[in-house]
mmCIF file of C-alpha atoms in Angstrom:
data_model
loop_
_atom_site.group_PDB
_atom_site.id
_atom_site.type_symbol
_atom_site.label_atom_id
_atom_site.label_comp_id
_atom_site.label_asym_id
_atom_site.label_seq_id
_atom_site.Cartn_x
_atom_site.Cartn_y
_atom_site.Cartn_z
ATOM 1 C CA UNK Z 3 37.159 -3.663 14.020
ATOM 2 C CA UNK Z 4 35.875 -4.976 10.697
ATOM 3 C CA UNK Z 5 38.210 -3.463 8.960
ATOM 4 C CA UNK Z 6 41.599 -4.241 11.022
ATOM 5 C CA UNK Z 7 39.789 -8.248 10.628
ATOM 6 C CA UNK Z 8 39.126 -8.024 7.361
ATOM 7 C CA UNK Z 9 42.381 -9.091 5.831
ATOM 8 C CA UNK Z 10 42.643 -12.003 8.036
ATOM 9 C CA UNK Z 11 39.111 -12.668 7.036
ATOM 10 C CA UNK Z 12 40.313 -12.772 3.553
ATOM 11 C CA UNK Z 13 43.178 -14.577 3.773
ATOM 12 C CA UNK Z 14 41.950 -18.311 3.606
ATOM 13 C CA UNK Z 15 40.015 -17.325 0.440
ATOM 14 C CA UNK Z 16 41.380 -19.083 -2.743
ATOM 15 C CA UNK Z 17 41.557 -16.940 -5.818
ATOM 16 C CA UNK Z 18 42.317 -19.341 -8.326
ATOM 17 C CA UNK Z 19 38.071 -20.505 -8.770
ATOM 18 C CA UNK Z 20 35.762 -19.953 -11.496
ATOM 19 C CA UNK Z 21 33.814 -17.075 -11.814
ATOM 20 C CA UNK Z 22 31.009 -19.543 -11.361
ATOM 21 C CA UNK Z 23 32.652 -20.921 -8.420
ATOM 22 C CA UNK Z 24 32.934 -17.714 -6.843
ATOM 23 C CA UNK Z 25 29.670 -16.169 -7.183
ATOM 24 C CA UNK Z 26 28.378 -19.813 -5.438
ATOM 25 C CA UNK Z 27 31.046 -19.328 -2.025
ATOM 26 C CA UNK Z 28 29.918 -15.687 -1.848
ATOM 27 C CA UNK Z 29 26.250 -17.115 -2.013
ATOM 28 C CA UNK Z 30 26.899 -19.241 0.347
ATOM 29 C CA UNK Z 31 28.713 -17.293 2.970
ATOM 30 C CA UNK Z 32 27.932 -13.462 2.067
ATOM 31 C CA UNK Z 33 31.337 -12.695 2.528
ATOM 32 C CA UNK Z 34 32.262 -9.368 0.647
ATOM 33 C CA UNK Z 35 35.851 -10.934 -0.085
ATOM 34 C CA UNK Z 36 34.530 -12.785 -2.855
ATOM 35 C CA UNK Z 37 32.464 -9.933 -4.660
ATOM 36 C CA UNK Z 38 36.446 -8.238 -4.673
ATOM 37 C CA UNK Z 39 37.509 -11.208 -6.414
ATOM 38 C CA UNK Z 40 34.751 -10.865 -9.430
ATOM 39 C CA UNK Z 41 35.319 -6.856 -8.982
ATOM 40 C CA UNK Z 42 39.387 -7.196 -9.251
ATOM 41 C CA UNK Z 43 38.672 -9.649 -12.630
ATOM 42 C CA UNK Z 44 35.901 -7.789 -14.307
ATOM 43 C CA UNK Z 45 36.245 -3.740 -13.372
ATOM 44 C CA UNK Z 46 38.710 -2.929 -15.886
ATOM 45 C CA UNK Z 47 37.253 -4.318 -18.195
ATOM 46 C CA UNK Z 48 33.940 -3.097 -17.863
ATOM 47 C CA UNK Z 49 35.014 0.193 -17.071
ATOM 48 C CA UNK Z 50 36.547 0.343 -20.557
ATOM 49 C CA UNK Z 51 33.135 -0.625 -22.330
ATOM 50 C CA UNK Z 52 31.281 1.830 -20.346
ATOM 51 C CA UNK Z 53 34.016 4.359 -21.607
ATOM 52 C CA UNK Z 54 33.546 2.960 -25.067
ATOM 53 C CA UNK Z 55 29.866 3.455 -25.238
ATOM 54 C CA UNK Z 56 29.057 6.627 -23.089
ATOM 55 C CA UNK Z 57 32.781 8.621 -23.882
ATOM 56 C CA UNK Z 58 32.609 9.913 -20.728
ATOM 57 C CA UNK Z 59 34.966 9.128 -17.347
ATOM 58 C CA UNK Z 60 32.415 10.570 -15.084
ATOM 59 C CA UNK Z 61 29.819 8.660 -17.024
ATOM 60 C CA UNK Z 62 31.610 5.199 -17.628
ATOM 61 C CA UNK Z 63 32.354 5.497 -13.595
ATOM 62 C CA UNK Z 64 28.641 6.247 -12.858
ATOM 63 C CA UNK Z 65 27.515 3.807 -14.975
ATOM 64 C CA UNK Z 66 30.000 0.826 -13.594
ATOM 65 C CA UNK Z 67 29.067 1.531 -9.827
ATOM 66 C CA UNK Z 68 25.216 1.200 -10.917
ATOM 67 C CA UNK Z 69 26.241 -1.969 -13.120
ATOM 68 C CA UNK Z 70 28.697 -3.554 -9.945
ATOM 69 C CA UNK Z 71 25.617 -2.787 -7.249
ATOM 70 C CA UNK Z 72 22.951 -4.253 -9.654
ATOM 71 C CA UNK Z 73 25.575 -7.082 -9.710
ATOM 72 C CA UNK Z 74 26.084 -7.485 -6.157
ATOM 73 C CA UNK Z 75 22.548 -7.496 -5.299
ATOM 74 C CA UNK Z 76 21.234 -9.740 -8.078
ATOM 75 C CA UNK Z 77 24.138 -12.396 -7.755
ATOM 76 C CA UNK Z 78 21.108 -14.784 -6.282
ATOM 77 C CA UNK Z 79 19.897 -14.667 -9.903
ATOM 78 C CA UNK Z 80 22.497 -15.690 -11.492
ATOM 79 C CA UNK Z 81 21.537 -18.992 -13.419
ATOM 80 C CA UNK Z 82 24.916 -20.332 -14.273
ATOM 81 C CA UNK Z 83 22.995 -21.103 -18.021
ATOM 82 C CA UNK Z 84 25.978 -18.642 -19.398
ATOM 83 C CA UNK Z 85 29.167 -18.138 -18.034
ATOM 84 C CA UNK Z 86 29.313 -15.244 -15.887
ATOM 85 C CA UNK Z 87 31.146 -13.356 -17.893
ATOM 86 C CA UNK Z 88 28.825 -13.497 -20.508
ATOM 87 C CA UNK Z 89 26.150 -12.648 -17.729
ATOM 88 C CA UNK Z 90 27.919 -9.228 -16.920
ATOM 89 C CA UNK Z 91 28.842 -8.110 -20.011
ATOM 90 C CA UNK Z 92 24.795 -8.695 -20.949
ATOM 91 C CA UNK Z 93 24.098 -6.516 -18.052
ATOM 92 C CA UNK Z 94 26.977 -3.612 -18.933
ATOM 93 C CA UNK Z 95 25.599 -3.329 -22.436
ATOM 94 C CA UNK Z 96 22.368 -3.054 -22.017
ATOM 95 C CA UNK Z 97 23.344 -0.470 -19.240
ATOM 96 C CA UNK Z 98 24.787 1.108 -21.529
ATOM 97 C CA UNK Z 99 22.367 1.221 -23.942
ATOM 98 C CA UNK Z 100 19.950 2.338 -22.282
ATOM 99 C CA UNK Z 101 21.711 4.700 -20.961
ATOM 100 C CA UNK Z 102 22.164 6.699 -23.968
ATOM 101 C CA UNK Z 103 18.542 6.125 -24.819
ATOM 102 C CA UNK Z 104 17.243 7.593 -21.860
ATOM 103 C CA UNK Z 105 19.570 10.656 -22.507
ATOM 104 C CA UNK Z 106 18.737 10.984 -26.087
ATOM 105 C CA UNK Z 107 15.081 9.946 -25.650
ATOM 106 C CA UNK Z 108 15.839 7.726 -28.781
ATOM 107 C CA UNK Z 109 14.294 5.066 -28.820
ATOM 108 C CA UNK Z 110 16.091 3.809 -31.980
ATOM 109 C CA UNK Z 111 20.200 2.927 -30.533
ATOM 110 C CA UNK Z 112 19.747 -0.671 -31.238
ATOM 111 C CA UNK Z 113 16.855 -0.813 -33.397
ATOM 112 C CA UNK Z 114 17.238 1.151 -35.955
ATOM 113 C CA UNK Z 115 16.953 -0.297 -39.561
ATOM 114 C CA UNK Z 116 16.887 -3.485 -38.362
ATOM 115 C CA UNK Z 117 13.355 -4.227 -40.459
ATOM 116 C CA UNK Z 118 14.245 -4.522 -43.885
ATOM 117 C CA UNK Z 119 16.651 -7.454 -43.328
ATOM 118 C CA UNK Z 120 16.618 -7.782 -46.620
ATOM 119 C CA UNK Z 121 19.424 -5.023 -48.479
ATOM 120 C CA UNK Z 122 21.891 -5.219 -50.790
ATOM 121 C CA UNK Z 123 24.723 -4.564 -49.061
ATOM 122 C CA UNK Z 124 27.430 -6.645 -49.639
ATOM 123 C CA UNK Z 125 29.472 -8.079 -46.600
ATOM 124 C CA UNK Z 126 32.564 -8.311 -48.331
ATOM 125 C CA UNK Z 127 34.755 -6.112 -45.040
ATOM 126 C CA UNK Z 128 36.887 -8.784 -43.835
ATOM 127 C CA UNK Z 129 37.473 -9.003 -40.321
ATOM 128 C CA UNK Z 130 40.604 -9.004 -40.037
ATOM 129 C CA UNK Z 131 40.585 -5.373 -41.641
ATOM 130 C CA UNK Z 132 38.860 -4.291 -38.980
ATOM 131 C CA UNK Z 133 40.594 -5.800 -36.528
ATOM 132 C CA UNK Z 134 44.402 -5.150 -37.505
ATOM 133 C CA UNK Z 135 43.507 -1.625 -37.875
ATOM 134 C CA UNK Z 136 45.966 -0.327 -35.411
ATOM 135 C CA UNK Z 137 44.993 1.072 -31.656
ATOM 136 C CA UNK Z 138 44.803 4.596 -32.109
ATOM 137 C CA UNK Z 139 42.846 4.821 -35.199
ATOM 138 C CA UNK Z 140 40.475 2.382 -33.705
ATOM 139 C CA UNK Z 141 39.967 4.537 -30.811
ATOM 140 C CA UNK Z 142 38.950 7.658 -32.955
ATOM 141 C CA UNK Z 143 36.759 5.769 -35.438
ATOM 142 C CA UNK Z 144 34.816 3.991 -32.454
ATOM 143 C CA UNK Z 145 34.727 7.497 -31.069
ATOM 144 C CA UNK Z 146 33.049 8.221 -34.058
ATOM 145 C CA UNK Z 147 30.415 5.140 -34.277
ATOM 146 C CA UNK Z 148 27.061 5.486 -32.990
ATOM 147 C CA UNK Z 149 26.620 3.326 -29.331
ATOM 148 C CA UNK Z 150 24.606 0.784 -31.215
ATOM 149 C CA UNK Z 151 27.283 0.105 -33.840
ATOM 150 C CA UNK Z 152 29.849 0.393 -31.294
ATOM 151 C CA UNK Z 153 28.679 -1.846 -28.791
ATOM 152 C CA UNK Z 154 27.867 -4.781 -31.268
ATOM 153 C CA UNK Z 155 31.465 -4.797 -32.807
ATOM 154 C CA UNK Z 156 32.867 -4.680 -29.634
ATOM 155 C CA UNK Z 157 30.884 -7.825 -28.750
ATOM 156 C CA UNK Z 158 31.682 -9.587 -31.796
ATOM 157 C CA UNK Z 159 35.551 -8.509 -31.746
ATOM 158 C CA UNK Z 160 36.457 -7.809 -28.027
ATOM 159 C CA UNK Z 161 34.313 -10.069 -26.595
ATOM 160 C CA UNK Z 162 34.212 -13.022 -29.363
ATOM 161 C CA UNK Z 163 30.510 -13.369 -28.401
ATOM 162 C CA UNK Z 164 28.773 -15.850 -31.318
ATOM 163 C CA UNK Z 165 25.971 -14.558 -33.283
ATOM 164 C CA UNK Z 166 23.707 -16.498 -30.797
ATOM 165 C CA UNK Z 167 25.115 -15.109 -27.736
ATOM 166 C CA UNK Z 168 24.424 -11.397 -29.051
ATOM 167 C CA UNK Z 169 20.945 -12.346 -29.962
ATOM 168 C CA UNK Z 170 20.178 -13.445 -27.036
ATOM 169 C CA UNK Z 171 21.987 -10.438 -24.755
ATOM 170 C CA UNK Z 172 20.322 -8.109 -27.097
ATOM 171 C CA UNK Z 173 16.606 -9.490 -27.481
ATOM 172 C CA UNK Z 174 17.224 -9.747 -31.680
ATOM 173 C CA UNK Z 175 16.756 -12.646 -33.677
ATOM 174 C CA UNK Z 176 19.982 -14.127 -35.216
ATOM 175 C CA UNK Z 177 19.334 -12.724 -38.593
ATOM 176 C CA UNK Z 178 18.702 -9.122 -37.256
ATOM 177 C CA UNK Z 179 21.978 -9.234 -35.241
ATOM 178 C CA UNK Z 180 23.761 -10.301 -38.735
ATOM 179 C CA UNK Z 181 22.214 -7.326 -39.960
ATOM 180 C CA UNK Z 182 23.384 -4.996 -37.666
ATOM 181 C CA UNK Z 183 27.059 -6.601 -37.897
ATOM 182 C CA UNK Z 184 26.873 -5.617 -41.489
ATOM 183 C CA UNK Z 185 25.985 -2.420 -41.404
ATOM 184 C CA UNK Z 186 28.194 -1.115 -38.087
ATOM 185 C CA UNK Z 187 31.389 -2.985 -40.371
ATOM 186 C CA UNK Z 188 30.273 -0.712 -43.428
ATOM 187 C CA UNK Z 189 30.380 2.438 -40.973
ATOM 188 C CA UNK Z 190 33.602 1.442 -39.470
ATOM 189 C CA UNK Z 191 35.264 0.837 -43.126
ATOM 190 C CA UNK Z 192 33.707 3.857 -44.542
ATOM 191 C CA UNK Z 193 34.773 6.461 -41.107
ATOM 192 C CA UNK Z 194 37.973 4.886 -41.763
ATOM 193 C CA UNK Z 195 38.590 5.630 -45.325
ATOM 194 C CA UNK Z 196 36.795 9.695 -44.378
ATOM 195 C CA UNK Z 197 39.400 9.808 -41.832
ATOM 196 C CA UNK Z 198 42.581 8.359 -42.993
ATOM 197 C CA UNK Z 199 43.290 9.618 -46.393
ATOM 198 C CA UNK Z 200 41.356 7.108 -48.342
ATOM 199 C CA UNK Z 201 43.775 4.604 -48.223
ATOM 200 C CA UNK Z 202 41.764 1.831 -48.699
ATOM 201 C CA UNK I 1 48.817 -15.848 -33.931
ATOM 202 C CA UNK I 2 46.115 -13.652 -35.356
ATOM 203 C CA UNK I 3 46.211 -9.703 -34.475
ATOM 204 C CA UNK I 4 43.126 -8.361 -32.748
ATOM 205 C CA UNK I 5 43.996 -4.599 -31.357
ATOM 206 C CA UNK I 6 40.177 -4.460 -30.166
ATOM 207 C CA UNK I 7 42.164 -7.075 -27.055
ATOM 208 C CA UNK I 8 45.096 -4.510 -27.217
ATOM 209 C CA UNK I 9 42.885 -1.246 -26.888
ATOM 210 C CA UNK I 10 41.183 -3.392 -23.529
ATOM 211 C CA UNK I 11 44.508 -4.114 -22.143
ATOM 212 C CA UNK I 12 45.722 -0.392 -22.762
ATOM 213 C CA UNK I 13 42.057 0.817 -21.284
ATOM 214 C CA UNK I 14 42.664 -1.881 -18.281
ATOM 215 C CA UNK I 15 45.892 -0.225 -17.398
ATOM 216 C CA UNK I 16 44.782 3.645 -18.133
ATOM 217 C CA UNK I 17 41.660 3.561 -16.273
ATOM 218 C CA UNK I 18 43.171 1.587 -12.859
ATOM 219 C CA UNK I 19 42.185 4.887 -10.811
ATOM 220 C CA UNK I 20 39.042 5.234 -11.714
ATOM 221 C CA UNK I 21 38.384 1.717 -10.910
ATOM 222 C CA UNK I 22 40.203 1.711 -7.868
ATOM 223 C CA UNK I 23 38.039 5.126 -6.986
ATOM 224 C CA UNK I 24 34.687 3.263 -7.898
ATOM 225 C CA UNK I 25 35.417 -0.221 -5.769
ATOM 226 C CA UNK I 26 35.949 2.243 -2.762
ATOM 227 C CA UNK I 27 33.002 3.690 -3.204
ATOM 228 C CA UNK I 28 30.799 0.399 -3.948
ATOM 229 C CA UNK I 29 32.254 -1.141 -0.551
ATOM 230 C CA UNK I 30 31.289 2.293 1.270
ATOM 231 C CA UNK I 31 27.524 1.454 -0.141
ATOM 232 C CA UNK I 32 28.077 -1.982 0.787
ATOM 233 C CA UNK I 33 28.988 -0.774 4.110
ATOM 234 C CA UNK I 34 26.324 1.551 4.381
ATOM 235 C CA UNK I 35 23.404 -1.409 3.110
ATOM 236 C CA UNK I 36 25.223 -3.723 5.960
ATOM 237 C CA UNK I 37 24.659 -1.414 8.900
ATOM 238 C CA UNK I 38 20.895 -0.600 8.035
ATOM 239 C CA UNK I 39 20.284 -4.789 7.146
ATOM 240 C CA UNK I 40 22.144 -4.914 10.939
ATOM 241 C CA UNK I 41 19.458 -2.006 12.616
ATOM 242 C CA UNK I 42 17.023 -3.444 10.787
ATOM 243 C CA UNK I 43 17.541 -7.093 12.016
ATOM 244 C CA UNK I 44 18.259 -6.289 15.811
ATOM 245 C CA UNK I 45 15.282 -3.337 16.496
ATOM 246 C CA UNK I 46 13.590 -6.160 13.686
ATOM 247 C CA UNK I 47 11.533 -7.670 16.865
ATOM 248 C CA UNK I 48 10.558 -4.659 18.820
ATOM 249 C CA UNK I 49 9.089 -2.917 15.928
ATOM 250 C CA UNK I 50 7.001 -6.003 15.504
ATOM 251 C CA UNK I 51 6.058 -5.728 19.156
ATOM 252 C CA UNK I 52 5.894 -2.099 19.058
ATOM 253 C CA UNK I 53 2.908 -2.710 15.999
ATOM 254 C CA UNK I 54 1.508 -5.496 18.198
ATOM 255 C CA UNK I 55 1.032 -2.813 21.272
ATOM 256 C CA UNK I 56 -0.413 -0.058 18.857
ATOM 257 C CA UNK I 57 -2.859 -2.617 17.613
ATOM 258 C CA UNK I 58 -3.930 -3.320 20.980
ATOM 259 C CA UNK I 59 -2.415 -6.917 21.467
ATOM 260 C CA UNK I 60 0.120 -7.953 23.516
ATOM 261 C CA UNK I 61 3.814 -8.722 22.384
ATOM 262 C CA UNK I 62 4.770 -10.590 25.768
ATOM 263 C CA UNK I 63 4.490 -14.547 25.545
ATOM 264 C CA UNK I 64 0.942 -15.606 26.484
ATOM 265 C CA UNK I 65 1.408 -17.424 29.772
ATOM 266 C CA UNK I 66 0.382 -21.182 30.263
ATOM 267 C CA UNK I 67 -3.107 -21.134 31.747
ATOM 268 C CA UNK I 68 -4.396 -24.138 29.966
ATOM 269 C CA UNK I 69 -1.521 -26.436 30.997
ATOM 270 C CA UNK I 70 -3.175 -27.220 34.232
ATOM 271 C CA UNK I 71 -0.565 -26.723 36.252
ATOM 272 C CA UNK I 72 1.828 -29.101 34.638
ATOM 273 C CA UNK I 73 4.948 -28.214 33.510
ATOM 274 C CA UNK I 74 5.654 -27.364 29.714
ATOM 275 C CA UNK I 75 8.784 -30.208 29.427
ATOM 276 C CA UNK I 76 7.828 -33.660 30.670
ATOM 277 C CA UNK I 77 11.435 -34.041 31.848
ATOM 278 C CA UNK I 78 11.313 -30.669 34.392
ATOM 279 C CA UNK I 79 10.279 -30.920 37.966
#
C-alpha cells in the first residue's frame, strides 16, 4: 500500500533545496523521500571515491551502503557547522580509510611520515600538472597510489577542500596535511614519469 | 576555464557506476524498510511488553481504580 502511495507521497516534495535544507524537512517529517533526494545528489559521487580508495566494485558498494545507513541514521547529528557535503565526504573518507586499515592491520595509511615535518623536499609540482594530466593516465597512476596519498589529492583536487577543511576531516594539524600534500604530489609526478616514458 | 580531469574522471565514474548505485539505493530502502517494520512492532506490542514486565514483577498493569476520590467523580464537569 506504501508503495503504490509512495509516489503521490513524493510528489509535493520540492527538489530544488539545499542539502542543508533537506536534511532539516526530512528531520522534521521522517519522510524517506527526502533521504532519496541527498542519495540521488551524493551516490555517484561517493560511490566513485569508495572505488578510488578500496579498487574494488564489491567493496566501494559495501562500503557506500555502510556510509548511506551511517548517514541516514546519524542525520540528527548533523551540525550544519560545514556544509553537508563537506560532512559526507568527511564520513566516506574516513570510511574508507579505515577500511583499508582494518584489512591491512596498518595502522600507518594516513600517518605515516607525517613526524619529521621538517624535509627537504621541494614543492615545486605545479598543480596544474597534476591536474591536466589526462583521464586515463590518472586513473592508472591513482591505481597505483597508496589510499592515504590517494584520498588526500582527491580532496584537494576533486573536492577543492582548503588545507583547513582536510585538517579538520582528517584529525592533522594544517602543517602535517601540507606535508602529506607534498609528498602524495612527489609520488604522483614520479609514478607518472615510471609509467609514461619519462616524458617529463 | 582551467582543466581539472580529477572533475572529468567523477563525471565519467558518475555515469559508469549508475548500476551499482542504483543496486545499492534498492538495497538501503529494503533496510530502511526492514528498520521501519521492527520501529512499527516495537511501538504497537511497545505497551504490553511493559505490562507484560509489570505482571512478571508482580504489579498490576491495569489503571489503579479511584478509591480515594470519595465517591466523587474524577471531572468536576461530569454527573
Amino acid at each position: 500500500m506504501i508503495n503504490l502511495l509512495y509516489p503521490l507521497l513524493t510528489k509535493e516534495i520540492p527538489t530544488d533545496l539545499s542539502d542543508e535544507d533537506v536534511v532539516i524537512e526530512y528531520l522534521k517529517s521522517n519522510n524517506v523521500a527526502f533521504f532519496d533526494i541527498l542519495y540521488k545528489r551524493y551516490s555517484g559521487k561517493v560511490f566513485g571515491k569508495c572505488l578510488s580508495i578500496l579498487k574494488s566494485e564489491n567493496e566501494a558498494e559495501d562500503a557506500m551502503q555502510e556510509i548511506f545507513m551511517k548517514i541516514l541514521l546519524n542525520l540528527s547529528k548533523f551540525s550544519g557547522r560545514s556544509k553537508f557535503s563537506t560532512w559526507l565526504y568527511s564520513i566516506t573518507y574516513n570510511f574508507c580509510i579505515d577500511s583499508i586499515r582494518r584489512k591491512k592491520k596498518d595502522k600507518s595509511v594516513l600517518v605515516e611520515d607525517l613526524s619529521s615535518e621538517h624535509d627537504t623536499a621541494e614543492d615545486d609540482i605545479e598543480d596544474r600538472f597534476i591536474m591536466e594530466t589526462n583521464v586515463k593516465r590518472l586513473k592508472v597512476i591513482l591505481e597505483e597510489l597508496p589510499a592515504g596519498d590517494k584520498a588526500i589529492l582527491l580532496m584537494k583536487y576533486q573536492d577543492d577542500f582548503s588545507i583547513r577543511e582536510i585538517s579538520e576531516m582528517l584529525t592533522k594539524s594544517e602543517s602535517a596535511v601540507k606535508m602529506k600534500i607534498k609528498r602524495a604530489k612527489q609520488k604522483f609526478k614520479k609514478l607518472h614519469s615510471e609509467l609514461f616514458d619519462n616524458t617529463l | 576555464m582551467r582543466i581539472n580531469n580529477f572533475k572529468e574522471l567523477e563525471r565519467e565514474q558518475i555515469v559508469q557506476y549508475q548500476k551499482n548505485t542504483d543496486k545499492v539505493h534498492k538495497s538501503i530502502s529494503s533496510n530502511v524498510g526492514i528498520l521501519g517494520f521492527i520501529g512499527d512492532i516495537f511501538e504497537l506490542y511497545l505497551s504490553r511488553i511493559f505490562g507484560l514486565f509489570i505482571s512478571a514483577t508482580g504489579g498490576s498493569p491495569t489503571e489503579p481504580d479511584n478509591k480515594n476520590n470519595n465517591g466523587r467523580p474524577k471531572y468536576p464537569n461530569t454527573i
